[in-house]
CSV table of C-alpha atoms in Angstrom, one decimal:
chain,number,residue,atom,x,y,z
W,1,UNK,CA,37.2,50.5,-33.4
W,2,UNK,CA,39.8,50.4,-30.9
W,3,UNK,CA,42.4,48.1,-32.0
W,4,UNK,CA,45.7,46.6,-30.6
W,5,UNK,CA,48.7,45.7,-33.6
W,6,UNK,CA,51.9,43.3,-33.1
W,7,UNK,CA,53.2,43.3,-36.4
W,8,UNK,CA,55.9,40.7,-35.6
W,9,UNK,CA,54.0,37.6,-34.8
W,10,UNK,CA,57.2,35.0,-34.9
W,11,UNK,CA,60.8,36.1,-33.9
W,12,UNK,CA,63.6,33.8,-33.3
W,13,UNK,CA,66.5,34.7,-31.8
W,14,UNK,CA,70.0,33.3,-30.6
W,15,UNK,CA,71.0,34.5,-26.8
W,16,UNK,CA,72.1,36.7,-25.9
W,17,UNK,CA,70.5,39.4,-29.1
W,18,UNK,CA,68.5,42.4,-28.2
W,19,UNK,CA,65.0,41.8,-28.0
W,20,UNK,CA,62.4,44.8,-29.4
W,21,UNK,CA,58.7,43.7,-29.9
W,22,UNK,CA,56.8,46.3,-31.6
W,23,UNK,CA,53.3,47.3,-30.4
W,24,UNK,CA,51.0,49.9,-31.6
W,25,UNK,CA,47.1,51.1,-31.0
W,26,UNK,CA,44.4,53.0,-32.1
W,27,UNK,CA,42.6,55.1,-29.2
W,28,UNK,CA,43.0,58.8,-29.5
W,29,UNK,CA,42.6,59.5,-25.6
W,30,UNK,CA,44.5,58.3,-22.4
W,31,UNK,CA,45.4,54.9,-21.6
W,32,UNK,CA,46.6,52.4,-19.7
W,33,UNK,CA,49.4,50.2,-21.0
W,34,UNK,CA,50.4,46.0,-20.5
W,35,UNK,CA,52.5,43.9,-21.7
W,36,UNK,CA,51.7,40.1,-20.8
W,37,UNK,CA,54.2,37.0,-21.3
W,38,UNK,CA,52.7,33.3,-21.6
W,39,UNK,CA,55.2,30.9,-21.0
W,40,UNK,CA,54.2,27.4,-22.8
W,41,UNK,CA,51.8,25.7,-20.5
W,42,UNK,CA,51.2,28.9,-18.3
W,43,UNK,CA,49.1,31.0,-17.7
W,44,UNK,CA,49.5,34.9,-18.8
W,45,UNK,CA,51.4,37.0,-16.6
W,46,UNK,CA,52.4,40.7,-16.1
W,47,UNK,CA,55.4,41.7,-17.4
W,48,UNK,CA,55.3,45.3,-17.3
W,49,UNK,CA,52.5,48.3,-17.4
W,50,UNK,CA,52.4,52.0,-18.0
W,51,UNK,CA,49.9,54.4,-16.3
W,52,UNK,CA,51.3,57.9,-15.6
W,53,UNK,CA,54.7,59.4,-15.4
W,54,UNK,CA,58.6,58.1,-16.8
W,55,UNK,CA,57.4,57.1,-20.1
W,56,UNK,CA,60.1,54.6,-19.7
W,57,UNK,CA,59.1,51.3,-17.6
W,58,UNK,CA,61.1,48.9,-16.3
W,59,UNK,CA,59.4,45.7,-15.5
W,60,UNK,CA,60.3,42.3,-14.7
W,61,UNK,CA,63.1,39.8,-15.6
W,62,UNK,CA,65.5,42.4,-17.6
W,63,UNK,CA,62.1,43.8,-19.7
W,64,UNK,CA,61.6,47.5,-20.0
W,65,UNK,CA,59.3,49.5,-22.6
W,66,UNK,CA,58.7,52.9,-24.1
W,67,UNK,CA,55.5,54.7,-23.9
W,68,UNK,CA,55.6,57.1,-27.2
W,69,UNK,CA,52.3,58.7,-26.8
W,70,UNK,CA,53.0,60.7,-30.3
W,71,UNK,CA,53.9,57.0,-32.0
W,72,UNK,CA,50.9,55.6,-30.3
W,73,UNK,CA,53.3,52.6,-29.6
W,74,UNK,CA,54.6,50.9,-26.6
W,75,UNK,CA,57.4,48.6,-28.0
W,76,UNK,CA,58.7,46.0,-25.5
W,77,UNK,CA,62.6,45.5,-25.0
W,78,UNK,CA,65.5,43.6,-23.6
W,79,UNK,CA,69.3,44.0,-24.5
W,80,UNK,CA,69.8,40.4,-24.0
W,81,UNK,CA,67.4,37.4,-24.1
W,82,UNK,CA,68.1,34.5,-22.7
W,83,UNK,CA,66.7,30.8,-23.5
W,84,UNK,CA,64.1,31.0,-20.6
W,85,UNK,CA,62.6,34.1,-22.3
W,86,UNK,CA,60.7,31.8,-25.0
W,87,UNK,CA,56.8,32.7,-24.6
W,88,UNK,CA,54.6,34.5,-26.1
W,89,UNK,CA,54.0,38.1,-25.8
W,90,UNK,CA,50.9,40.0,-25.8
W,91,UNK,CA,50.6,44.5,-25.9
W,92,UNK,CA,47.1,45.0,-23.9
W,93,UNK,CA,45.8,48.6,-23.8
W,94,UNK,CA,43.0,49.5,-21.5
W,95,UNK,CA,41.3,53.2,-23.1
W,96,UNK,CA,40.3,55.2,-20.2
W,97,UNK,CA,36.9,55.6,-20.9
W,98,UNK,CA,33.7,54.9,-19.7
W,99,UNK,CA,34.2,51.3,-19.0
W,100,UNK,CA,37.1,48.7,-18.3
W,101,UNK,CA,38.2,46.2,-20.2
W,102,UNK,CA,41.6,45.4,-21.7
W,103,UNK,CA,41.9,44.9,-25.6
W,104,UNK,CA,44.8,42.6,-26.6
W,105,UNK,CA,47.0,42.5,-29.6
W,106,UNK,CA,47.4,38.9,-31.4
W,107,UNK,CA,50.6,38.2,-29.7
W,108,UNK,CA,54.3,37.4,-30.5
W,109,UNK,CA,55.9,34.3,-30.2
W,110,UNK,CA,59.5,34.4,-29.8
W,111,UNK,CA,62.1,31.4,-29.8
W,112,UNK,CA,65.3,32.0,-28.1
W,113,UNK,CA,67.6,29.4,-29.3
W,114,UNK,CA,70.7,28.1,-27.1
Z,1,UNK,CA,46.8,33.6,-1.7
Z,2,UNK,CA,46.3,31.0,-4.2
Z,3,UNK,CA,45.8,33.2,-7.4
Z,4,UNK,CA,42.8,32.9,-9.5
Z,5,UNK,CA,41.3,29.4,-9.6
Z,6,UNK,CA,39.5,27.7,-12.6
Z,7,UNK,CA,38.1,24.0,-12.9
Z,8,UNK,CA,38.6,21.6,-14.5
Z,9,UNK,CA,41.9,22.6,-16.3
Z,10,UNK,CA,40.6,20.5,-19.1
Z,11,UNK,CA,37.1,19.6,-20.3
Z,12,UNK,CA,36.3,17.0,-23.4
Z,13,UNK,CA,32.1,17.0,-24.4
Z,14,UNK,CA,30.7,16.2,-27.2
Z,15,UNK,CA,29.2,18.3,-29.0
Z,16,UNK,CA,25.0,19.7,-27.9
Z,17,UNK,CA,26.0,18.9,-24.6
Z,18,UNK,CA,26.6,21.6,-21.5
Z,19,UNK,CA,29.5,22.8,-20.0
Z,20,UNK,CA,30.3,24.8,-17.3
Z,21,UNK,CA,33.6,26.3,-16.3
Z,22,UNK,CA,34.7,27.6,-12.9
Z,23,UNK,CA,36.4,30.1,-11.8
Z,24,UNK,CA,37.3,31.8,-8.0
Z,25,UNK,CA,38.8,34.8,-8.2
Z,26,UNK,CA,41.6,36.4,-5.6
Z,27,UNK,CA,40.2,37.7,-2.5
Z,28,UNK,CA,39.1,41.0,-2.6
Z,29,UNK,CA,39.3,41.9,-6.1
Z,30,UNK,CA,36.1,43.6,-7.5
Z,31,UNK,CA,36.6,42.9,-10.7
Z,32,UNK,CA,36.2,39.8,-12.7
Z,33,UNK,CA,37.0,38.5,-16.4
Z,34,UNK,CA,36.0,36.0,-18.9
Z,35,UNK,CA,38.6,35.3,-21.9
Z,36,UNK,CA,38.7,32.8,-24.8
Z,37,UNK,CA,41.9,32.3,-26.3
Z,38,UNK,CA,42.1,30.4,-29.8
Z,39,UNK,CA,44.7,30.2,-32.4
Z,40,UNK,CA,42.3,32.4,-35.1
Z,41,UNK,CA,41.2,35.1,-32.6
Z,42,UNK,CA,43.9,34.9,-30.2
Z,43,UNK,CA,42.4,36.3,-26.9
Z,44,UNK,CA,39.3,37.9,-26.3
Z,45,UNK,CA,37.3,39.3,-23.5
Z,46,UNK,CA,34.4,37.7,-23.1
Z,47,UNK,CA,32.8,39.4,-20.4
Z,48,UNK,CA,33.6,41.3,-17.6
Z,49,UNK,CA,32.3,41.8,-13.9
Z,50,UNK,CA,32.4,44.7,-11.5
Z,51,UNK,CA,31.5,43.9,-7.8
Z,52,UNK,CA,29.2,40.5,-9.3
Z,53,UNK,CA,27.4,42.7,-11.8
Z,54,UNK,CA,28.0,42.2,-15.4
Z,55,UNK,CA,29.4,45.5,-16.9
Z,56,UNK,CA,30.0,44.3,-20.7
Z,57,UNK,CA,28.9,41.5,-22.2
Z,58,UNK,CA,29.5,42.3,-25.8
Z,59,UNK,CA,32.0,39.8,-26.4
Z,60,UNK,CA,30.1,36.9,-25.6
Z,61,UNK,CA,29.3,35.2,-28.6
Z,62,UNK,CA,25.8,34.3,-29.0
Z,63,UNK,CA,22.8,33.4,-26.5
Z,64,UNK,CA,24.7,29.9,-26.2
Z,65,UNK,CA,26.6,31.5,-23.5
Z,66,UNK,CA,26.0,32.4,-20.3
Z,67,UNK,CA,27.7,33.8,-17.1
Z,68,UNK,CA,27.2,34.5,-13.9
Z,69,UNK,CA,28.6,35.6,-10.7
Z,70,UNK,CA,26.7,34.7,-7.4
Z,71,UNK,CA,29.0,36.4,-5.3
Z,72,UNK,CA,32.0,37.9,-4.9
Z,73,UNK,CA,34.1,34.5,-4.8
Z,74,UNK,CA,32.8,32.3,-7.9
Z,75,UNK,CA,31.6,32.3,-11.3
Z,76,UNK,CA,30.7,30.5,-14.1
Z,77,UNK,CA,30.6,30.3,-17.8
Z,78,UNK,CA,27.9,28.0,-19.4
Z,79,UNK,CA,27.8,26.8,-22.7
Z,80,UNK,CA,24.5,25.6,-23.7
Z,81,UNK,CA,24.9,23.8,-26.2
Z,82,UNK,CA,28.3,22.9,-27.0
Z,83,UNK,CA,30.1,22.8,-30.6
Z,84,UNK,CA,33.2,22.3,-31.8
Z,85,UNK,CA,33.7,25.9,-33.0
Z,86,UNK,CA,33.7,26.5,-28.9
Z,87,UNK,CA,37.1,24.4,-28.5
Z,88,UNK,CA,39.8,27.0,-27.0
Z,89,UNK,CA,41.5,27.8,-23.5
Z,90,UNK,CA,39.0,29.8,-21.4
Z,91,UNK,CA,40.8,32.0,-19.0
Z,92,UNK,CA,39.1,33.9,-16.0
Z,93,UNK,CA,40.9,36.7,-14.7
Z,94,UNK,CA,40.7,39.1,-11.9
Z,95,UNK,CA,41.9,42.4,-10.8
Z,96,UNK,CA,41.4,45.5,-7.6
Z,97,UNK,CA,39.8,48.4,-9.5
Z,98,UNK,CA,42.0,49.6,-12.4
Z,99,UNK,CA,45.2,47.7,-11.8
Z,100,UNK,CA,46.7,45.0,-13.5
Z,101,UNK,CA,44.7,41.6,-14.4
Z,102,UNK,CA,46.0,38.2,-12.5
Z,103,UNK,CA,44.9,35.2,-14.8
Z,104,UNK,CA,44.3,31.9,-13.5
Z,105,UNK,CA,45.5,29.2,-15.5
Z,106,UNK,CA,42.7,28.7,-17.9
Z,107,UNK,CA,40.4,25.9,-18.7
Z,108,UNK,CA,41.4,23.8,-22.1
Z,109,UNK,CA,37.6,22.9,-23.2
Z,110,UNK,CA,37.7,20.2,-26.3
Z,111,UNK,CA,34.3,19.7,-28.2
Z,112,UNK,CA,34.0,16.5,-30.2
């Protein structure tokens, strides 16, 4: 079954550290790559997404990830967090097949202390 | 536009009775999603429609839910009837073909 893994599931960090969220699936074929943020009490937004090209995406707020198709990951990073960047982040991958849905990993929450 | 709606934010029933969550999608997206987000499962699709026709349905749990989509600006889920195992944050979400998927701020649904 097509599966979506973040192996870190609680990270704390102090500002101004280097951020990397690990994310890896399990579809042999070509996909479509997320990464969602849920800041507490919101709703999930887009970060960032991968469909073609620059295997190297820069998204919003200082986030950027790496597509390594070989890895099957799509690990989410940011040189320097800042307090504001506590939320929880989610990997989605959406397998290009016959239909369209987006499969989620379990998520990461991350505390960035003052 | 005003993003994906959903009513009410927050729902408390007791448990055998119904429920039905809301949800307007942004105009003009042809797509339309159902998520349930819980601290066991974290979030999963529930359901998904493509121009108000269901597509998948194979996350829905069991015949206690329903949803529908009259037209291309409102949906519901129904739960019929209600337990507690159904407490969680329902999101709907929508999207324009294969883009990305704009989430509305989900529905926090408590069953006593």
């Amino acid at each position: 079954a097509q599966s979506v893994s973040q192996h870190n599931h609680h990270v704390i960090l102090s500002e101004a550290a280097s951020l990397e969220l690990g994310c890896n699936y399990s579809y042999g074929g070509t996909v479509n790559l997320f990464w969602y943020v849920q800041y507490p009490g919101q709703h999930l937004q887009l970060l960032l997404k991968y469909f073609s090209g620059d295997p190297l995406v820069k998204g919003i707020k200082g986030f950027e990830a790496e597509f390594i198709k070989s890895k099957f990951s799509f690990n989410l990073r940011k040189p320097s967090v800042q307090w504001s960047d506590t939320a929880e982040y989610f990997c989605a991958v959406n397998p290009m097949d016959s239909s369209y849905k987006l499969i989620f990993g379990s998520g990461t929450r991350l505390l960035v202390r003052p | 536009d005003a993003g994906v709606i959903q009513s009410p934010r927050h729902e408390v029933t007791e448990m055998g009775q119904e429920v039905t969550l809301r949800c307007k999608p942004i105009s003009g997206h042809d797509y339309l999603f159902w998520y349930r987000q819980t601290m066991m499962r974290g979030l999963e699709l529930l359901i998904y429609f493509n121009n108000n026709v269901p597509i998948d349905d194979s996350g829905m749990p069991e015949d206690r839910f329903s949803a529908k989509m009259p037209n291309a600006s409102f949906s519901t889920l129904k739960i019929q009837p209600s337990e507690p195992r159904d407490s969680a944050v329902y999101f709907c979400a929508s999207s324009l073909a294969l883009d990305e998927q704009y989430f509305g701020p989900g529905t926090r649904l408590t069953v006593t």
